[in-house]
Amino acid sequence: MWIPTEQEKFGVVLASFRGTVQHGLPLEIGDTVQILEKCEGWYRGFILKNPNAKGIFPCSYIHLKSADIKNKGQFETVIPNEDSVITEMTSTLRDWGSMWKQLYVRNEGDLFHRLWHVMNEILDLRRQVLVGHLTLDRMRDVKQHITARLDWGNEQLGLDLVPRRDFGMVDPDEISVTELYRLMEHRHRKKETPVPASTHHLFVQAKSLMSTNLGEELEVFFSIYDGREGRPLSERFFVRLNKNGVPKSPERQCTLFVDLGSSDLRKDVYVVAHIIRIGRMGAGEKKNVCSVQYRRPFGCAVVSIADLLTADSKDDHLLKVYACNTESEWYQIHENIIRKANARYNLSGSNTGLSVSLQLLHGDVEQLRREFMVLFSRGVSVTKKLGFSDIIMPGEMRNDLYITLEKGEFEKGGKSVARNVEITMYALDIDGQILKGQVAAGSGEPGADEYHSFVLYHNNSPRWAEQIKLPIPVDMFRGSHVRFEFRHCSTKDKGEKKLFGFSFVPLMQEDGRTLPDGTHELIVHKCEENTNLQDSARYLKLPCSKGNLPGNNQAVKGNKESFWITSFLCSTKLTQNGDMLDLLKWRAHPERIGDCLSKLKEIDGSEIVKFLQDTLDTLFGILDEGAQRYGLKVFDSLVHIINLLQDSKFQHFKPVMDTYIESHFAGALSYRDLIKVLKWYVDRIIEAEHQEHIRQVLKATEYIFKYIIQSRRLFSLATGGQNEEEFRCCIHELFMSIRFFLSQESSGPGPMNQTQVVFLQTFPAVYSELLKLFSVREVATFVRETLGSLPATLHSDCPLEAVKLQCIAKTVESQLYINPESRCILLPVVLRLLQVHMQEQRDLVMCAHILTSMLSLLKKDDSEQPLLEEVDLIVDSLLGVLLRTILEITNRPQPAGNTLRLQYQDVTGEFVACLLALLRQMSDKHYQKLLQCFTSKDDLRDFLLQIFTVFRILIRPEMFPKDWTVMRLVTNNVIITTVLYLSDALRKNYLNEKFDYKVWDSYFYLAVIFINQPCLQLESFSSSKRKKVLEKYGDMRVMMGCEIFSMWQNLGEHKLNFIPAMIGPFLEVTLVPQPDLRNVMIPIFHDMMDWEQRRSGNFKQVEAKLIDKLDSLMSEGKGDETYRELFNSIIPLFGPYPSLLKKIERETWRESGISLIATVTRLMERLLDYRDCMKLGEVDGKKIGCTVSLLNFYKTELNKEEMYIRYIHKLYDLHLKAQNYTEASYTLLLYDELLEWSERPLREFLNYPMQTEWQRKEYLHLTIIQNFDRGKCWENGILLCRELADQYESYYDYRNLSKMRMMEASLYDKIMDQQRLEPEFFRIGFYGKKFPFFLRNKEFVCRGHDYERLEAFQQRMLNEFPHAIAMQHANQPDQTIYQADAQYLQIYAVSPIPESQDVLQRDGVPDNIKSFYKVNHIWKFRYDRPFHKGTKDKENEFKSLWVERTTLTLVQSLPGISRWFEVEKRELVEVSPLENAIEVIENKNLQLRTLITQCQARQMQNINPLTMCLNGVIDAAVNGGLARYQEAFFVKDYIVNHPEDGDKIGRLRELMFEQAHILEFGLAVHEKFVPQDMRPLHKKLVDQFHLMKSSLGIQEFPAYVRASPIHFTNGSPRTCRNSVPNILSPEGARLVARRSPLTYPAVNRYSSSSLSSQASNEVSNITGQSESSDEVFNMQPSPSTSSLSSNHSASPNVTSSAPSSARGSPQLLDKHKHSRDNACLSPRDRPCSAIYPNPLDSTQRMIPHQIGSKTFPAASAERLCDPAGHAAVILMEADSLTSRTVRGAARPTAVPVMPSHQMGSSCTSIISIQPVQGRVIQLLFFHLFVRPLV
């Protein structure tokens, strides 16, 4: 039994579950499930990401987690009880998962891998949080790291910015809108402009020293040096290198130079490395027995810190090492290098370099240790800055004395050469014992007991500049001293170091002052070599420095030897200031108290903060004992110390003073004196001339009050609250004095104003102190009265105005204002001041800040009475001015400069957030009260227009950053709530006679843009995001849509005011893919149509507006993938929802309504396709086709000329981009044809300037000619040149006329000189519902690109339609394919049928010209498909091989405005096997004739084409090709069964003999020109030809066959050129009749007698006009084996038009294809059906016949027989397309018929008859060669 669960409500899937059981719910590992019921080990529930699918699953597969349940019951929701960061991590990683995979699909590899690493990192951190073993600090760091990674990923993936507080997501409903805005803004600013760190650190790692002359150990000292001031900024970092130049201790090779200020990161601050070698005195000395080693200078390297800011900080740096030219310059070698004083240093070696790693780090050191754990894992030492950092932190313990060995002056000591001086330095305590480990050469190495300086060779005035640190503890400073021992280092064999003197210096004086900073000249006390200096008491009595010698000690003064050092103390406990010590010891010298207090102001601040507590105790001690005498001076000293802590360097000591006041301050009586002195100063303000000191006092007001309050509290505790009234009276009197001085007005900025400003700046800090002793109301009253005492009217430039606002801002942010009791007292003052400033548009940034703080205290669900009253006050005071302010600042142009623009954006956003927060707090009562406040309709109207305008501004995309979806949703929720309240006011006040169009229009406009804003299009969200939005806010689009409908219904007859203006906006709403929204909007459209019909009687306005709006919506980007299918956009408006159609059908205007729907629907189809095709990444072909479809629709159906012209130019641009110059010309010609040669002025349009119609048409002509030229379509350009030339001539513009004629001539030259490629044509069918509407289930013929063949075209189409399936057959698809939910492409090649026959028929026309007319202006195309009808004869397939011939007619000719056009009509005929055979042999004969002629005329540079053609024909014939035809058609059975084919059989036999004769002639020609190396092949061809003749049974050619070559030009089997002069010439009697290449002679008709079994007469005309040589040579072989070639025998177009990639009949294997023919022949050059029509009926072959330049009807062939047995074939002129029979018709006159016996077997007579009525009749008589067929 299923039982509802109580606790088991939420879980995570541990293992995947397939759900194969009944009602099973499939689960994936990691899914989260909500559990509803439980039964015997099974749960029933659903996956949270798909709550609609419920099912059962095993309990063991689920890990239960605790969760909270809301709305327990049927609609309960479960919220897991876990850290909010964990919840966010889980949901975010789920969202990232799917998007991460898409990155891989989109090939964004870099982001893919980075996101992968971040996701793994987040998962690792998530495990750490879940385990729960982290400390609080570590947990905080981990969460901060997690949220940073989440924000990074969201930003990279374009997801929303998440508002957080303390690393957890914030619910917008639980905080005010202003607080939400602040959180969003903080995160946005943090993301965009990270706050620059004020503290910087330099990480240094010494890698190695590379040099060729190493061999000694080295010491490297790194330091930071200020080149501008010429002093070091840091301690030294010390690294020891071994003899190989690498660090001796790898764990001591890194350091961090800490606490560098921003001012230190400049060009003249350097990292300096000094290198000292440890070894012999001279670097080149030979080794000796002496083991003494000296520290000697080696080299120096320098690098600027500024270089590290630009270079990659992770790269190693190789620093050049320089050496001194003279050792005496060593102390300043780094300065010489910096100054580039090249004469003083040189490279220590060409290959010497110091390799270091340098990296600048920023921020807190502890934070850096966490972020750069790898760096700090090596043992990094800390190298401190000399002196304190820019900011001194309390509690920082430091006691470092730095001594720099500067220089010495020594005597020779009786030697002839100067000494080699080495200094040994010791630190000794009060007892003279050496301090162990207190002498440090630098950080990185532990301290030593002594320090040895380097040695300069033979130098009595050495300069070292070596810095040593003495970190001596404070308690050991007193009595300690430093001793310097001087030794001469001998260079002799023993290498002895001989002591010859010493110096010393005490570290602390008797009065407690330490050694003062600066340079000290020490006395060098001479001593013997073996002097024992261990007893320090003996020499400490001696003078140490020449500066403090008594005047009578002349002996020591006369000592010429001196030693100089520089000392610098950096201590937080010791001081060198005597005045400070005198003040702290004031009891010892009471008479000097006054002087000590006076000198306190002269003491350095760092000395005061060192002893802050002691100093304060001293001051209050003096005050307690001598208040009357020293009270004022103590007060001034206290003020000085308080103001000292305002300095940024010491501001961190404020907590130290706070701690002192709370814990250590003991002046219980001090409050009286402090109040008294403070009041005395305030009372003197008005009279005082110099107020600088008074301002210093007022600046310290905060801490003075802290001391007053704490003193009074201590007194109350000690006395039990005595003198309370006295204290209150003193405070009241003090505030009275303050109010009096604040109330003083001045005419302009003066001393008084400045003093008032200072007080107001510090006054808010007093509130918290007063609250410790006074009630909230009392303090609020103090504040209200004090702020109220300020002058009401001030100058706008008065500084007090801005400070007043700052004071108000601090007041609003204080604890005092947060308390509701005090807020009600302070609010009126705050609002009054804000209102004044906002009305005057002054200090808007501060106003926004104050308002934000005020409204942050208002929570959404607060409904307490005081809060409601506050909202009332704010609404009354600020709502109107807030709306005006937002309008003002949004309409104001944005200022230049990043800072000002950022400030502008900030203030705009803050005011918007304030408005939203205020509106969200308003309830019904607030709105009622607000609307009642408007005394007139005009005021209410202005308010409504204002707020609607502001709302439209808030909806703008630029109002908030793109990823602020949370803020946008809150904004929209507030807007729709407010609109619902205000719509009632709209209905009540502005309907019927009070109707106001402007208010209503503003309302509707707001509603439309509200619905269409991107952030509300839930369909574009992820499922999880969509679910969250719907749960929190619902679909706000539907809510607003319902409100539109409600308001529309209230309009009544006023609806006419919004027709047609609102048609477009409402149509835009219907494009939102939300069914409920569309359902709401439908009745509005019906209303609009109904009211428009009533008013105008038609829908012209509605239709025009709809069309314009639809087109503009497409341009704006509507109609993307969301609206991909038509039925999701406009059709639902009229189709699936029956309400509108039914309403229309019931109306009287239903016909026009339905027509409107149909028109808009068809337009929408095309617009959606256009939108899809124009998307980035789509191929140009698809864009062009779609644009053509839309362009034609605007022209033919809508007659929208302007839209038509716009799309003409869009199409033109697409063609230019695709380099379709011919198509671009035809496209622009459409616009050109709309214009006339007139002077009518035209407006500026698109890219055309304002000009006359003539000028624009001229420009278009020139542009079109240019593009025709680029597209090599010169013939079309010539026509336009002529037209333009006529215009120039008519205007007598001979200059341009000359240019145009020259251009025309150049086009003629290009026709004759330049080569043009003939394109192939392809038929392509688009089948299936997935294609766009302009392609769906349609077929087109496409003009291919240059060199593009079928395979390349097919691949291109498949690339354009990657989801399409290529059909492998050429059959017409059935309905299954048409209706399939897929894409099918059917592609095959087709042959053009030219229209321009006159040029193609004429002899003498160059091929360059003919080639143009063969492939241009083509309307019809042909395609042949072979098939077998009946039973296929395996022995001879030709018996049943039929050809299905398809003729396609296009809607427009090619080329045109597109490379493809739709097929308008299909015609299908079947060609019988016999007719097919005739065509095949005819075509091959024509090809042979052409090649032979070209060879004879020497037009062929290579004889190979003729050789290959002869070989192909002869080889096929020998192997049985022609014999197959004989077997198929010349047998008795065929003749008996097909008596109607007698003529065709005769024609076939005739052609076979003709082919043999042509071959014989061709072999003769071939013999003349064949090269010597091909003679064996020629001999083989001759032998095979004789075999062919034998197989055909030919012993001797018939007479008519033998005679025919006689009349061929050049002796070739071709007719003479037939031109008019030749026809009319006397020699014309010997001219053979010519037929046009576009004309096929009609089949000769037999007489009424049928074929007998004995014999049959064969009648035929063997002459024919061939095509051009190139054309025939490139002819494709037919697709089946024939007598003409070894590979194919079917129609010449079968191969080219087959859809498969392997051309040819699908029944034949590739091995049967003749490779040579395939190499030579091209499908585009095969004759088409117009040239070689089916030999069926003579009526099908009547094609105009051209002679010369005149065209005549083709002649009809008839056979005449007379009783004497004469036979004649007469070519007669035909008056109609129907042939005339001889029987019953008048015979032609003047035509003698000769007896056959007179003609002879080889007699051929040609009679040329003179023109009769302009026509020529040629009669050709043949004696029939009669041979029995059986």
XYZ file of N, CA and C in Angstrom, residues 9-19 23-36 43-57 61-62 76-78 90 94 1023-1024 1027 1031:
153
model
N 11.588 13.064 1.817
C 11.012 13.923 0.779
C 11.979 14.257 -0.355
N 13.260 14.163 -0.092
C 14.227 14.665 -1.067
C 15.437 13.744 -1.088
N 15.964 13.467 -2.271
C 17.121 12.595 -2.363
C 17.873 12.777 -3.669
N 19.051 12.159 -3.680
C 19.926 12.196 -4.863
C 20.115 10.767 -5.347
N 20.092 10.579 -6.661
C 20.215 9.249 -7.252
C 21.669 8.807 -7.186
N 21.879 7.615 -6.604
C 23.231 7.082 -6.449
C 23.674 6.268 -7.653
N 22.732 5.626 -8.323
C 23.055 4.794 -9.490
C 21.919 4.915 -10.494
N 22.234 4.771 -11.747
C 21.229 4.922 -12.797
C 20.221 3.778 -12.746
N 18.980 4.088 -12.997
C 17.872 3.124 -12.974
C 17.129 3.237 -14.308
N 17.024 2.124 -15.022
C 16.450 2.176 -16.363
C 14.932 2.343 -16.358
N 14.292 1.992 -15.280
C 12.838 2.124 -15.216
C 12.103 1.128 -16.080
N 5.379 1.303 -14.655
C 5.352 2.633 -14.024
C 6.722 3.074 -13.528
N 7.795 2.434 -14.000
C 9.148 2.800 -13.567
C 9.548 4.164 -14.107
N 10.310 4.876 -13.281
C 10.795 6.210 -13.674
C 12.289 6.102 -13.937
N 12.738 6.285 -15.190
C 14.183 6.202 -15.472
C 14.943 7.310 -14.735
N 16.060 6.908 -14.125
C 16.870 7.855 -13.366
C 18.312 7.797 -13.836
N 18.964 8.949 -13.828
C 20.395 9.040 -14.115
C 21.124 9.402 -12.830
N 22.323 8.882 -12.697
C 23.108 9.168 -11.502
C 23.290 10.670 -11.355
N 23.050 11.177 -10.149
C 23.165 12.601 -9.889
C 21.851 13.352 -9.952
N 20.789 12.724 -10.481
C 19.483 13.403 -10.512
C 18.984 13.638 -9.097
N 18.240 14.727 -8.914
C 17.589 14.990 -7.633
C 16.109 14.672 -7.776
N 15.564 13.969 -6.809
C 14.177 13.521 -6.890
C 13.398 14.017 -5.684
N 12.134 14.254 -5.913
C 11.212 14.562 -4.821
C 10.317 13.348 -4.625
N 10.230 12.903 -3.395
C 9.521 11.658 -3.081
C 8.126 11.996 -2.566
N 7.121 11.288 -3.115
C 5.735 11.520 -2.717
C 5.211 10.402 -1.827
N 9.949 3.842 -3.855
C 9.453 5.210 -3.748
C 8.657 5.546 -5.003
N 7.736 6.475 -4.828
C 7.056 7.071 -5.979
C 7.293 8.582 -5.921
N 7.710 9.157 -7.043
C 8.007 10.590 -7.064
C 8.371 11.035 -8.466
N 9.149 12.082 -8.530
C 9.526 12.637 -9.838
C 10.881 13.310 -9.728
N 11.501 13.483 -10.892
C 12.773 14.210 -10.979
C 12.466 15.701 -10.960
N 13.220 16.456 -10.194
C 12.918 17.880 -10.041
C 12.979 18.643 -11.355
N 13.829 18.200 -12.266
C 13.927 18.929 -13.531
C 12.785 18.596 -14.483
N 12.013 17.554 -14.176
C 10.849 17.213 -15.008
C 9.720 16.741 -14.097
N 9.047 17.667 -13.435
C 8.038 17.262 -12.431
C 6.793 16.630 -13.022
N 6.599 16.722 -14.326
C 5.380 16.163 -14.925
C 5.442 14.654 -15.050
N 6.648 14.104 -15.150
C 6.801 12.652 -15.302
C 6.986 12.024 -13.924
N 5.971 11.294 -13.472
C 6.041 10.646 -12.163
C 6.124 9.143 -12.354
N 6.797 8.464 -11.406
C 6.948 7.028 -11.507
C 7.550 6.470 -10.246
N 7.862 5.173 -10.284
C 8.408 4.502 -9.106
C 9.870 4.151 -9.353
N 10.600 3.970 -8.226
C 12.023 3.647 -8.307
C 12.429 3.060 -6.959
N 18.340 3.037 -4.409
C 19.033 3.854 -5.399
C 19.111 5.322 -4.981
N 18.502 5.657 -3.839
C 18.350 7.057 -3.450
C 19.094 7.318 -2.146
N 3.131 20.818 -2.896
C 4.255 21.107 -2.020
C 5.554 21.231 -2.815
N 6.427 22.058 -2.295
C 7.765 22.210 -2.879
C 8.792 21.882 -1.816
N 9.907 21.337 -2.260
C 10.952 20.869 -1.353
C 12.203 21.716 -1.547
N 25.535 23.139 -7.046
C 24.896 21.994 -7.695
C 24.086 22.424 -8.910
N 25.014 21.819 -13.033
C 24.079 21.146 -13.942
C 23.850 21.986 -15.199
N 15.685 25.161 -18.952
C 14.497 24.639 -18.262
C 14.520 24.990 -16.781
N 15.697 24.910 -16.153
C 15.763 25.206 -14.720
C 15.496 26.690 -14.466
N 11.817 27.429 -14.990
C 11.015 26.940 -13.875
C 11.080 27.901 -12.684
N 7.869 29.966 -11.148
C 7.472 29.762 -9.759
C 7.396 31.077 -8.991
